[in-house]
CSV table of C-alpha atoms and ligand atoms in Angstrom, one decimal:
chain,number,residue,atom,x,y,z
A,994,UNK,CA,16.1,7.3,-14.0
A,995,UNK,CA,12.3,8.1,-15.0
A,996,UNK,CA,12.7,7.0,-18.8
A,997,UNK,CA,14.4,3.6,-17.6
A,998,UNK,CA,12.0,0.4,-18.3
A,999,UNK,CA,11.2,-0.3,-14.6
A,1000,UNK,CA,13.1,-3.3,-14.0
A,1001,UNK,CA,15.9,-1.7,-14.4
A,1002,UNK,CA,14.6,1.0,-11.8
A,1003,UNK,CA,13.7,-1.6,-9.7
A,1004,UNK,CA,17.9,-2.2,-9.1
A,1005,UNK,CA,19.3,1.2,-9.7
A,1006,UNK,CA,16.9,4.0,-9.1
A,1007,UNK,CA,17.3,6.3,-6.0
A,1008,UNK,CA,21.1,5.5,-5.3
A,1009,UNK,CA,23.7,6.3,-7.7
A,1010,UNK,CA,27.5,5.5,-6.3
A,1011,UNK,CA,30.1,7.9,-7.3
A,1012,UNK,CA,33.8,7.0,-8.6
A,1013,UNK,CA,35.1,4.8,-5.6
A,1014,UNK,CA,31.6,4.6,-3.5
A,1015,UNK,CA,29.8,1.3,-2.3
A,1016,UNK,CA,28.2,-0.7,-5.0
A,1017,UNK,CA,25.6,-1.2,-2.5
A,1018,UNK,CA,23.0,1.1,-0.8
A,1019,UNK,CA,24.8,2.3,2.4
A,1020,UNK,CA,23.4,2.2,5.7
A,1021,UNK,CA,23.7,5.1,7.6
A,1022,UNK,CA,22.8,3.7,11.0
A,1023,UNK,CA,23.7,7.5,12.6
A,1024,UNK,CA,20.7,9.5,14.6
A,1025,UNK,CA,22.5,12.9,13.6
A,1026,UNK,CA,24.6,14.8,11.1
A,1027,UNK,CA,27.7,17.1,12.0
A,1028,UNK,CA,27.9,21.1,11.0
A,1029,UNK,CA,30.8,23.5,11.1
A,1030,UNK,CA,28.4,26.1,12.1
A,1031,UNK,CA,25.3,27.0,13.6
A,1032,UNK,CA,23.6,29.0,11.1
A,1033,UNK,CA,23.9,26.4,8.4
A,1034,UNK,CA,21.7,23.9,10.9
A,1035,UNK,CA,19.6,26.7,11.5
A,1036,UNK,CA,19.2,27.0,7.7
A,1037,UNK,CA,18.1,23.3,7.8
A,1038,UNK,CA,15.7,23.9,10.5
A,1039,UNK,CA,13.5,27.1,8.5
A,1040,UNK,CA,14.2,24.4,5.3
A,1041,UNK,CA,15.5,26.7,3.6
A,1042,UNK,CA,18.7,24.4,2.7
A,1043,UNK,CA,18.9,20.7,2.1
A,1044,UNK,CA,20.5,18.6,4.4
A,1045,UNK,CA,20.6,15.9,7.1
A,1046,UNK,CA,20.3,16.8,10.8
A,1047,UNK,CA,18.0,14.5,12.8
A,1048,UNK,CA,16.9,10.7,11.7
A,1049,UNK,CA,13.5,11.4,12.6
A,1050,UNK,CA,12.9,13.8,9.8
A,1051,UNK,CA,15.1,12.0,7.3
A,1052,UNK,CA,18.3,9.8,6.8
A,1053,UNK,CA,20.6,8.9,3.8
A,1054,UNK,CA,19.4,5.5,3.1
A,1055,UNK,CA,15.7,5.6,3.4
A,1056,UNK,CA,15.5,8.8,1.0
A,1057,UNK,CA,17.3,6.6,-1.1
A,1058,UNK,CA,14.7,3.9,-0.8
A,1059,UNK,CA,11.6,6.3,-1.0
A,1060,UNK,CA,13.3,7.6,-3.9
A,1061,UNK,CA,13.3,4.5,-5.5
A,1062,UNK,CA,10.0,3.5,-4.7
A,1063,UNK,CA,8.7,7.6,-6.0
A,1064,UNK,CA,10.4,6.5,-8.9
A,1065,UNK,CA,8.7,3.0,-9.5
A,1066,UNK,CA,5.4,4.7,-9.1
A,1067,UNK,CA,6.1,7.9,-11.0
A,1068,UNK,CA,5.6,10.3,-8.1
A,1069,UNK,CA,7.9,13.1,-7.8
A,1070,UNK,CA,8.2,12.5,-4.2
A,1071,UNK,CA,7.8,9.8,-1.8
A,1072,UNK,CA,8.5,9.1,2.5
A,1073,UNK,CA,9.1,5.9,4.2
A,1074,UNK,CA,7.1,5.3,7.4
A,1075,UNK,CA,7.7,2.4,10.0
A,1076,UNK,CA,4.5,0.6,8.9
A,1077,UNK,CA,2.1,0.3,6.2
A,1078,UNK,CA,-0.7,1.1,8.8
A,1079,UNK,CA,1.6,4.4,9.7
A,1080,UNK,CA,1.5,4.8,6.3
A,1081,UNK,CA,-2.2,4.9,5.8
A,1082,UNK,CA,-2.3,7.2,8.7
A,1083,UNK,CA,-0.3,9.7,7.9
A,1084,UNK,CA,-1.1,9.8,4.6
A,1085,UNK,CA,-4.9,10.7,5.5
A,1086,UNK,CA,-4.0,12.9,8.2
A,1087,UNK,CA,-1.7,15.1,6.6
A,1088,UNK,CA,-5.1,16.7,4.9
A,1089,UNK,CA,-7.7,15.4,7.3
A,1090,UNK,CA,-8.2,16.5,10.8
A,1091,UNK,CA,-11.3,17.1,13.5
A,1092,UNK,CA,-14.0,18.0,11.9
A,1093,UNK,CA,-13.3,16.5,8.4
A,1094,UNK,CA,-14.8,13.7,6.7
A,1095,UNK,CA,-13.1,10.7,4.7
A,1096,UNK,CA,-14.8,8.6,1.9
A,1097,UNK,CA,-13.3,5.0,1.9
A,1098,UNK,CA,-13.9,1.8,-0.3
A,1099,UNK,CA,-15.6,-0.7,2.5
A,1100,UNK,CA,-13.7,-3.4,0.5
A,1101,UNK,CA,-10.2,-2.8,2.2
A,1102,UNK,CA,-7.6,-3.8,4.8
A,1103,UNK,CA,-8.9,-4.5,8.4
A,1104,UNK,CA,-6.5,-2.7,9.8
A,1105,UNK,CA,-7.2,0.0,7.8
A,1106,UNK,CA,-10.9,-0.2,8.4
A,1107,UNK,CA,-10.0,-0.3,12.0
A,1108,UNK,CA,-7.7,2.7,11.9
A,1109,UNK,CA,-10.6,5.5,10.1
A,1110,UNK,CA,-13.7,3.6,11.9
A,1111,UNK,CA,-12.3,3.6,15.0
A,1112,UNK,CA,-9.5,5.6,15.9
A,1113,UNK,CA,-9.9,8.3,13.3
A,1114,UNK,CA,-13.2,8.6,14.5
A,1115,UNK,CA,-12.2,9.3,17.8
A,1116,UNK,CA,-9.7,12.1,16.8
A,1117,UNK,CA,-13.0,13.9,15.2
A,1118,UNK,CA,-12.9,12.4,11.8
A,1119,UNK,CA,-15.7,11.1,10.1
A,1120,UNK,CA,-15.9,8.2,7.5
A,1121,UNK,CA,-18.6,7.1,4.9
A,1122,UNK,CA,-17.5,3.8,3.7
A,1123,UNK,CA,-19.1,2.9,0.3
A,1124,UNK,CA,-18.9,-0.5,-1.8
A,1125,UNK,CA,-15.9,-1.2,-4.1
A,1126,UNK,CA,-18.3,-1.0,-7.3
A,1127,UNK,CA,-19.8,2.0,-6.4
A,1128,UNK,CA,-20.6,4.0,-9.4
A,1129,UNK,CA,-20.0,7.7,-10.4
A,1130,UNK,CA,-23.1,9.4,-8.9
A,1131,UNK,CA,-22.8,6.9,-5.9
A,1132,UNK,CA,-19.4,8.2,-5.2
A,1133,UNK,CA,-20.4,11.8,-5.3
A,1134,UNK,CA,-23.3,11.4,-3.4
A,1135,UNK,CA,-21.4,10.1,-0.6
A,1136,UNK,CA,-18.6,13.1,-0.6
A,1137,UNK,CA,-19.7,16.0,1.3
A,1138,UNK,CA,-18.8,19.4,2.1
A,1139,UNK,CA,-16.1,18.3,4.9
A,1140,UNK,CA,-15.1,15.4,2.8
A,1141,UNK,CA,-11.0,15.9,2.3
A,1142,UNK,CA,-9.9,12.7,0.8
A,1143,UNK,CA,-11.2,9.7,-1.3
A,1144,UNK,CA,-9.9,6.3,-0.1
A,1145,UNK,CA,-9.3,2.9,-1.5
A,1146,UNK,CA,-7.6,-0.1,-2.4
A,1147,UNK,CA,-6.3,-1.3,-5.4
A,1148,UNK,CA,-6.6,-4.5,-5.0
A,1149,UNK,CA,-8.6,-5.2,-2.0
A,1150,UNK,CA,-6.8,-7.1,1.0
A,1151,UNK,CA,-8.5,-10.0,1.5
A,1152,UNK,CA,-11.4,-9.6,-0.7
A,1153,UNK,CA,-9.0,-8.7,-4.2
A,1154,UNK,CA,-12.1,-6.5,-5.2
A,1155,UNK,CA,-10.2,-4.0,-8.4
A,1156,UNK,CA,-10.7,-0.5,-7.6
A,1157,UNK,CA,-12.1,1.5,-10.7
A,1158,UNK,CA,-9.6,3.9,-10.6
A,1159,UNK,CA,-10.6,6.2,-13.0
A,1160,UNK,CA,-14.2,6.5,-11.9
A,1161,UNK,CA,-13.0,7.2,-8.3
A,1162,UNK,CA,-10.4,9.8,-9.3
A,1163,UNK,CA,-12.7,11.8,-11.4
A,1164,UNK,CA,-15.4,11.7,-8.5
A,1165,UNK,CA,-12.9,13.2,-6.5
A,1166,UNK,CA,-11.5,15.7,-8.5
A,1167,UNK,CA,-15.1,16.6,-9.8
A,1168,UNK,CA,-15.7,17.5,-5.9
A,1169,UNK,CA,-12.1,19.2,-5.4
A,1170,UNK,CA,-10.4,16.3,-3.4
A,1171,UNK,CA,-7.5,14.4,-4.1
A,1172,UNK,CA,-8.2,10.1,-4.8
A,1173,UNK,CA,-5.6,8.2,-2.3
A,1174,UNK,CA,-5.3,4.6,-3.4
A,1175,UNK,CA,-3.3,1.7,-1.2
A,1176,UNK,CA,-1.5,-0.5,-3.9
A,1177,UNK,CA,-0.1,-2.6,-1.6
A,1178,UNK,CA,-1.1,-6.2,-3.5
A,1179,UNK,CA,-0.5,-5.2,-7.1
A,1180,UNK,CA,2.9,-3.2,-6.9
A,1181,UNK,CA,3.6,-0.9,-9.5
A,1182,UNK,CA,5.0,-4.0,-11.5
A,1183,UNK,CA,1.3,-4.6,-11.7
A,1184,UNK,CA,-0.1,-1.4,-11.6
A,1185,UNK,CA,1.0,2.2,-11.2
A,1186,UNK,CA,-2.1,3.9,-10.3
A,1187,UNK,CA,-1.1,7.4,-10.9
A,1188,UNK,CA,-1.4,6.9,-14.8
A,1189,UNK,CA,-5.3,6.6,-14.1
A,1190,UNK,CA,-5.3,9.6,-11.9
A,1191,UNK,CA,-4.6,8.5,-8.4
A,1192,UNK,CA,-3.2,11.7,-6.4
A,1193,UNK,CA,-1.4,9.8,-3.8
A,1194,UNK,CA,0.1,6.1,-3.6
A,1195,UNK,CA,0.4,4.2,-0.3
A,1196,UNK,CA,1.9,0.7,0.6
A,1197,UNK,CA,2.4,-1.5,3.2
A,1198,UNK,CA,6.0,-2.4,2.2
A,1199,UNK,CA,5.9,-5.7,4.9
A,1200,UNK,CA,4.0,-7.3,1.8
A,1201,UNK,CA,5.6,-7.9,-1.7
A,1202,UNK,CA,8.1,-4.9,-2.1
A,1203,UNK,CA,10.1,-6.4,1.1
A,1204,UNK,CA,9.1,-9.7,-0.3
A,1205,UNK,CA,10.7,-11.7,2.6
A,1206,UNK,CA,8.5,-11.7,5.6
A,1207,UNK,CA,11.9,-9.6,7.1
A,1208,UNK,CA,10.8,-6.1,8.0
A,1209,UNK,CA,7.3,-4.1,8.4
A,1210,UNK,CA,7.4,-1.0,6.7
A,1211,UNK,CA,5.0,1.5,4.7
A,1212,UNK,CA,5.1,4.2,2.2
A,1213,UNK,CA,3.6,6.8,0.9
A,1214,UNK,CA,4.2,8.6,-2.6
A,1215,UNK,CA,2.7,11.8,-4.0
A,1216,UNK,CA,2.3,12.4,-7.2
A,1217,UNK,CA,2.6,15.9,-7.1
A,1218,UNK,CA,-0.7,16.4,-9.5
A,1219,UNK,CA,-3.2,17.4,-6.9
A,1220,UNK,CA,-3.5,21.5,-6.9
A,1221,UNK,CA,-4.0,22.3,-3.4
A,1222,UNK,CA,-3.9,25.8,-3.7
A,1223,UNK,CA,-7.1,25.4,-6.2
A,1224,UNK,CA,-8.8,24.6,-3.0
A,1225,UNK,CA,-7.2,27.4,-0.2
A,1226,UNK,CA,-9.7,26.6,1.8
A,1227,UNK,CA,-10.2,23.2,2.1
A,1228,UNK,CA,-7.0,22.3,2.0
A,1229,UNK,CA,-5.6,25.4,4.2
A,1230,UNK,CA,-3.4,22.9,6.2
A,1231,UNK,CA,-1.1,22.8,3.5
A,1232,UNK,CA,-2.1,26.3,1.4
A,1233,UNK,CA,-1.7,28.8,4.6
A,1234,UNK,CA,1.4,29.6,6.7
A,1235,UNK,CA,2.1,26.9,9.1
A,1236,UNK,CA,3.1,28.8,12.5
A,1237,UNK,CA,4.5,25.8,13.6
A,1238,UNK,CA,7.2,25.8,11.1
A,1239,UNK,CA,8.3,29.5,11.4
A,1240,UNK,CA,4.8,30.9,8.8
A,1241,UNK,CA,5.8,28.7,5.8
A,1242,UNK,CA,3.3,28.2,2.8
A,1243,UNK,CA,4.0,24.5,2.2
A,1244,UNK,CA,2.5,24.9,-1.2
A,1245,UNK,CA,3.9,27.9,-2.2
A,1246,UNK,CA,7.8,27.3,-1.0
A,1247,UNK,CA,7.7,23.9,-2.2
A,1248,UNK,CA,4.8,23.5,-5.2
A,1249,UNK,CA,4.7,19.6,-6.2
A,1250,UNK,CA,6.8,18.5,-3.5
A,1251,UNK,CA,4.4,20.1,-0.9
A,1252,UNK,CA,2.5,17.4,0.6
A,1253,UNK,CA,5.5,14.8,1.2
A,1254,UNK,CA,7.1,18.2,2.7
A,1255,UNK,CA,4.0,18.9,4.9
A,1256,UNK,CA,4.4,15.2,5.9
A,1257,UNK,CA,7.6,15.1,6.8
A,1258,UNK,CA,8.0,18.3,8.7
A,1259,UNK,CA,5.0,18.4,11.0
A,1260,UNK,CA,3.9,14.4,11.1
A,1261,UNK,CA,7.4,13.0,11.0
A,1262,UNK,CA,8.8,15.5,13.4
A,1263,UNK,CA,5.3,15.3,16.1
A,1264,UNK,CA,4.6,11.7,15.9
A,1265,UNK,CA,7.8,9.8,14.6
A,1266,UNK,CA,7.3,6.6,13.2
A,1267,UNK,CA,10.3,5.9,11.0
A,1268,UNK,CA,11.9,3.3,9.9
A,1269,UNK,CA,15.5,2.3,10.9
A,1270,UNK,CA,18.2,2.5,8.2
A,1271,UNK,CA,18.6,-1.2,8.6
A,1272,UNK,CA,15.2,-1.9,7.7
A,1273,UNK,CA,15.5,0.8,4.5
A,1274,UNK,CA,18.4,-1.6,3.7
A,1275,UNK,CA,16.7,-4.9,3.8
A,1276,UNK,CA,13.7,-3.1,2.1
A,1277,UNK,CA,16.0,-2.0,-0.9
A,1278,UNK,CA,16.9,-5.2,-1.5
A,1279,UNK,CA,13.4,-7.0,-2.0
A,1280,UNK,CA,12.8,-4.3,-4.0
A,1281,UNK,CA,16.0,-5.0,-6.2
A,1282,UNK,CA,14.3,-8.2,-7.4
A,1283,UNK,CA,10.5,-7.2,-7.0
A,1284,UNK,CA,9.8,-7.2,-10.7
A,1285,UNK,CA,11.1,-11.4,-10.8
A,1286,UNK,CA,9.5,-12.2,-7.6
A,1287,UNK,CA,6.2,-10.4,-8.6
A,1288,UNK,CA,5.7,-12.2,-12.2
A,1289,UNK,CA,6.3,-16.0,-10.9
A,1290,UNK,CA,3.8,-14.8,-7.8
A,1291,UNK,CA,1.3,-14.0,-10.5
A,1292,UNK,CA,2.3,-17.2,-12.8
A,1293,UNK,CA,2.0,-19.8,-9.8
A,1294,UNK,CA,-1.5,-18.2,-8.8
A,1295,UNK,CA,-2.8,-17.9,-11.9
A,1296,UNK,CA,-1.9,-22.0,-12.3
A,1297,UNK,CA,-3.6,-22.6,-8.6
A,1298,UNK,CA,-6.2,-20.4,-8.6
A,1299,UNK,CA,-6.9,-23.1,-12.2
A,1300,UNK,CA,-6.6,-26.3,-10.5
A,1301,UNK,CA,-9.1,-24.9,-7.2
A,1302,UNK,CA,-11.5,-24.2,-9.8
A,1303,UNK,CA,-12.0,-27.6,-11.3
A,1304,UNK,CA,-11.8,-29.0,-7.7
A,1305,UNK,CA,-14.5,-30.8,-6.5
A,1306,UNK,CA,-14.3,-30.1,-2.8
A,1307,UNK,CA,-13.9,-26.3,-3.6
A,1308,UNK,CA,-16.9,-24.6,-3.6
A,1309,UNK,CA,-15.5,-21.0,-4.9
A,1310,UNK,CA,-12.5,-19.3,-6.4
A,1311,UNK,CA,-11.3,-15.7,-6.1
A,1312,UNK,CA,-8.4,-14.6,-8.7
A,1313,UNK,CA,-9.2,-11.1,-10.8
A,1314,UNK,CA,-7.3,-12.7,-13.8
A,1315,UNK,CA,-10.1,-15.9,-13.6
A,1316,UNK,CA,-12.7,-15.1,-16.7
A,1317,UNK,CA,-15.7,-16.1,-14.8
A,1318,UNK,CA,-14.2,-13.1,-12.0
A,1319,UNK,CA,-16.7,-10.3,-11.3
A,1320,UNK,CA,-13.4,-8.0,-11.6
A,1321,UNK,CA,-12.1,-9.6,-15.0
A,1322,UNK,CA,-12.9,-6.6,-17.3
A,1323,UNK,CA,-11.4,-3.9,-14.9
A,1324,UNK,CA,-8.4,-6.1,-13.5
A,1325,UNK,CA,-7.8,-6.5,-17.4
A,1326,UNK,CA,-7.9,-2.8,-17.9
A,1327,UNK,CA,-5.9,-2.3,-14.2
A,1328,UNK,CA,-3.8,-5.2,-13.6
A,1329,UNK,CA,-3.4,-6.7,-17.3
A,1330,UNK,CA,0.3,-8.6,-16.1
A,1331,UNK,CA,-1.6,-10.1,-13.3
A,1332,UNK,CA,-2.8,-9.1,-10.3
A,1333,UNK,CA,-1.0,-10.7,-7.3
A,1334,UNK,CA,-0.4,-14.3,-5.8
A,1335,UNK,CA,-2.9,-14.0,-3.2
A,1336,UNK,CA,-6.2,-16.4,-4.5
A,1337,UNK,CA,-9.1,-16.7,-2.0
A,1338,UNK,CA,-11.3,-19.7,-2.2
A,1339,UNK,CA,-14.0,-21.7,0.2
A,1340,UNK,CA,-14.3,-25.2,0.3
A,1341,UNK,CA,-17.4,-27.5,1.1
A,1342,UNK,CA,-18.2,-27.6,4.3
A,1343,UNK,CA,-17.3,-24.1,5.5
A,1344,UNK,CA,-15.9,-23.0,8.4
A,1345,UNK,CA,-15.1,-26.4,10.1
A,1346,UNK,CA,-13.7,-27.7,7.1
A,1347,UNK,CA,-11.7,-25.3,6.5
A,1348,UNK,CA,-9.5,-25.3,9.5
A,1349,UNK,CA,-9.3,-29.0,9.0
A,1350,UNK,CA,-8.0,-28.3,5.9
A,1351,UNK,CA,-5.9,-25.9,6.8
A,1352,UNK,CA,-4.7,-28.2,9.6
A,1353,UNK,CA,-3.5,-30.9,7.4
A,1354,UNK,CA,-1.2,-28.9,4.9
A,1355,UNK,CA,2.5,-29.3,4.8
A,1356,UNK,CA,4.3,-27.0,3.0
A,1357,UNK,CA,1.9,-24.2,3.1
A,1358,UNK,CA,2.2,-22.7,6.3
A,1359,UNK,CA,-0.6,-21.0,8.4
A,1360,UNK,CA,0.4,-17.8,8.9
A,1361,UNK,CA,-1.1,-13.9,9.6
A,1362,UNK,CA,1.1,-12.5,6.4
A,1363,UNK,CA,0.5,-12.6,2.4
A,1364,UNK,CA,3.0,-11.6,-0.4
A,1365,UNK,CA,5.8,-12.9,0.6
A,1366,UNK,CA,8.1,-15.5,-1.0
A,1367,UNK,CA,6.9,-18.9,1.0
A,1368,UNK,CA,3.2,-19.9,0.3
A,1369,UNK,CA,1.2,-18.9,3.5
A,1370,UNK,CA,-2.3,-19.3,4.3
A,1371,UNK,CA,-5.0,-18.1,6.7
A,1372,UNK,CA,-8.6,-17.6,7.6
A,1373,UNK,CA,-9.2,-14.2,8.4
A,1374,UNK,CA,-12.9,-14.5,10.0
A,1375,UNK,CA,-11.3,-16.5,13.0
A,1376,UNK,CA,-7.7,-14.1,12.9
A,1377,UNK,CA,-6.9,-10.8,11.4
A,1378,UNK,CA,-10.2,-9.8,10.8
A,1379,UNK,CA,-12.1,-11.2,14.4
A,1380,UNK,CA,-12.9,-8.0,15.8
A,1381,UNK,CA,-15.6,-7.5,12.9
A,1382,UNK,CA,-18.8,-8.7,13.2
A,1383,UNK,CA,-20.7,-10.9,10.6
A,1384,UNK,CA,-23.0,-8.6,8.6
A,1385,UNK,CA,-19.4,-6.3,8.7
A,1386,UNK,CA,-17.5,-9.0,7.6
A,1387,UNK,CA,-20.0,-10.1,4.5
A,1388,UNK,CA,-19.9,-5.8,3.9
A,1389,UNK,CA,-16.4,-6.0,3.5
A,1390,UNK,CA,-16.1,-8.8,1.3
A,1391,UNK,CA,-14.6,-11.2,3.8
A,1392,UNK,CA,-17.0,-14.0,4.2
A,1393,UNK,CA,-16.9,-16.2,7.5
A,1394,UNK,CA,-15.7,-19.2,5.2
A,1395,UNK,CA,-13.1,-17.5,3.5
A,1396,UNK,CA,-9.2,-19.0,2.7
A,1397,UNK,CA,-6.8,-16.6,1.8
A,1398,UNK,CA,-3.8,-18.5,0.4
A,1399,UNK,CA,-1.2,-16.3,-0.5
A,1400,UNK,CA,0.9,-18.0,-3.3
A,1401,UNK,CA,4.7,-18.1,-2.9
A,1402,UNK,CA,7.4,-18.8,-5.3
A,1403,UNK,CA,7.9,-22.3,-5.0
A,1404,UNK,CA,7.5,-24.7,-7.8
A,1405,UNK,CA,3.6,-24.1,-8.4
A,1406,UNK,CA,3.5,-28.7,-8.6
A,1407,UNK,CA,4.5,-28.2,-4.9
A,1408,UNK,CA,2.3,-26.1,-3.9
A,1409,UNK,CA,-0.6,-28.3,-5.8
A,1410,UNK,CA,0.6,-31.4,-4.2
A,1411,UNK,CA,0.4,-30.2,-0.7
A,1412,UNK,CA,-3.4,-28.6,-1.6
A,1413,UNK,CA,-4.5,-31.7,-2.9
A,1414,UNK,CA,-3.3,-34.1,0.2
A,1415,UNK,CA,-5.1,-31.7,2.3
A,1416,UNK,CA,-8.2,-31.5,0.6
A,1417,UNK,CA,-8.4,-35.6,0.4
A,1418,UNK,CA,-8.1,-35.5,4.3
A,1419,UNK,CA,-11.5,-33.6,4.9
B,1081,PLP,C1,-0.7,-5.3,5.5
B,1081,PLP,C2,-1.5,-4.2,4.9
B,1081,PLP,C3,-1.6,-3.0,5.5
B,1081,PLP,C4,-0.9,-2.7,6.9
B,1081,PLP,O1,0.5,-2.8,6.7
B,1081,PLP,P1,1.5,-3.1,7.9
B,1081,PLP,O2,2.8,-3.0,7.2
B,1081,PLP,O3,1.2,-4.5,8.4
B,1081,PLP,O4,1.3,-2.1,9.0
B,1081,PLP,C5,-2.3,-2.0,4.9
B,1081,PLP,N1,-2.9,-2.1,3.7
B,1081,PLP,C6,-2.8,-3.3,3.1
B,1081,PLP,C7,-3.5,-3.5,1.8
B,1081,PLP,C8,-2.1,-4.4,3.6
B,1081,PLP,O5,-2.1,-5.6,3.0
């Protein structure tokens, strides 16, 4: 599929019926797989064949999907986890452990934030967080010895702060550690992030790829460019012989497919977290129209994000793709079909005004999701992002009187109507 535009890939990658097979993805809702013999499941175990035995380490229908999604991104290998936040995890724990250090952009998810100040940090991992814009020498001077990864979002959830991918990659990779980027808002419609050196993609799939607001889901795809075995000894988890997994070399057995192996067989099998071949199902098929659903997302927000600029009431507007946007130049360079729906704007009056606001709207609904198909809004300083303080909230980008309104694909006139009854009520 890899030379196919990827709208196509967006309906036929990772699934390819035979003569007489379903048209559609099947779901294989089965917890284990039948062998004539024992030594063939015994060959499955040591991995030294291919096969399906357990749905914990893998199942039919979600390969399908994470191929698909691998594919979309132009990773050679990709796994699906039950959430994007088991996504994050496992994707920085599969190289991190006690002991280690993590270098994350402070301008990211709050769950995320949560997940390496907090819990990381109580498993004996350490975290330097450092501003979106951070330059070059700024980067390296904040990876140390112990550092194992380089973290950040694309497009930042809720502060939609574009990552400089390129400088952050070759910061990494100047200091022998791979770049792993969450491109969760953009998609790779918008933005494949591996074409300016990312080493690893993750996503919370509950956003646009599902696209439906029906099933929470992550992912995470490799892009099998980071040389581990360059780095034996940092990266010894994945170079050395794992004696829990009978002495293998991930690296060596399985070269650019080691780290999505390495994930699979000793974070999948220890700490589960995957998805049900129902929810692969339901994924697959936001994902068959992700490229349509995407470009009106960006075309309604781009109209909106307009019309809250010349509003009187409004006394701000975030949207990347705005000209007067502090991220115009490197959302042009990174995300030059559009960014995403999701606009974030204040309005006179601040926080008190705002929940009247959002009080009074009709058709947009207040709810704790983005990218998905119905307009939703929300103020994350009194919701998802609560448990942060001001000063951390300000750091982040998420300022106390911050709306995030996370344009559907309704007719944008709607959506506009409904804003502007709302705003004449405060
Ligand atoms: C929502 C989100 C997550 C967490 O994903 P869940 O699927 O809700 O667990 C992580 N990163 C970003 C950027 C998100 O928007």
């Amino acid at each position: 599929m890899s030379n196919k535009k990827i709208e196509t890939k967006c309906l036929h990658s990772g699934y390819t019926p035979k003569n007489g097979e379903p048209r559609m993805l099947p779901i294989v809702q089965s917890t284990t797989f039948k062998y004539e013999s024992s030594k063939e499941m015994g060959d499955l175990f040591d991995l030294k064949a291919e096969g399906y035995f357990y749905s914990r380490l893998a199942n039919p229908t979600n390969d399908a999907v994470a191929a698909k999604i691998a594919d979309l991104e132009g990773g050679v290998a990709a796994i699906l986890t039950s959430s994007g936040q088991a996504a994050n995890f496992y994707a920085l724990f599969n190289i991190v452990g006690a002991g280690d250090h993590i270098v994350a952009s402070s301008a990211i998810y709050g769950g995320t934030f949560n997940l390496i100040s907090v819990t990381m940090k109580k498993m004996g991992i350490d975290a330097t967080f450092i501003a979106p814009d951070s330059s070059y020498e700024e980067i390296c001077t904040a990876i140390k010895p112990n550092t194992k990864a380089v973290f950040g979002e694309v497009l930042a959830n809720p502060a939609l702060a574009v990552l400089d991918i390129e400088t952050f990659a070759k910061a990494a990779h100047d200091n022998g550690v791979p770049l792993i980027v969450d491109n969760t808002f953009p998609t790779p419609i918008n933005c494949r992030p591996f074409e300016f050196g990312a080493d690893i993609v993750t996503h919370s799939t509950s956003k646009y790829m599902d696209g439906h607001a029906t099933v929470v889901g992550g992912v995470v795809v490799d892009s099998g460019n980071f040389d581990w075995s360059q780095y034996p000894q940092k990266f010894a988890c994945i170079v050395d012989p794992d004696p829990s997994y009978h002495g293998i070399s991930y690296s060596e057995q399985f070269g650019k497919g080691a780290y999505i192996t390495k994930l699979t067989a000793q974070l999948m099998r220890d700490l589960g977290s995957i998805p049900s071949a129902m929810n692969c199902f339901l994924l697959n098929l936001g994902l068959e129209s992700l490229h349509l659903r995407v470009e009106r997302h960006c075309q309604n927000a781009e109209k909106i994000a307009k019309y809250l600029e010349a509003h009187e009431k409004v006394t701000w507007v975030n949207y990347p793709n705005l000209e007067c946007n502090r991220y115009f130049e490197l959302a042009k360079k990174y995300l030059p079909k559009g960014s995403s729906g999701v606009i974030s704007f204040g309005i006179k009056g601040g926080r008190d005004a705002a929940t009247a606001f959002m009080d009074s709207l009709e058709l947009c609904t207040v709810a704790t999701h983005v990218a998905d198909a119905k307009t939703c809004i929300l103020h994350p300083a009194s919701t998802t992002h609560r448990q942060m303080t001001n000063e951390q909230l300000i750091e982040s980008g998420t300022t106390p009187d911050l709306i995030r309104l996370s344009v559907g694909i309704e007719n944008a006139d709607d959506i506009i109507e409904d804003i502007e009854q709302a705003l004449t009520k405060i």
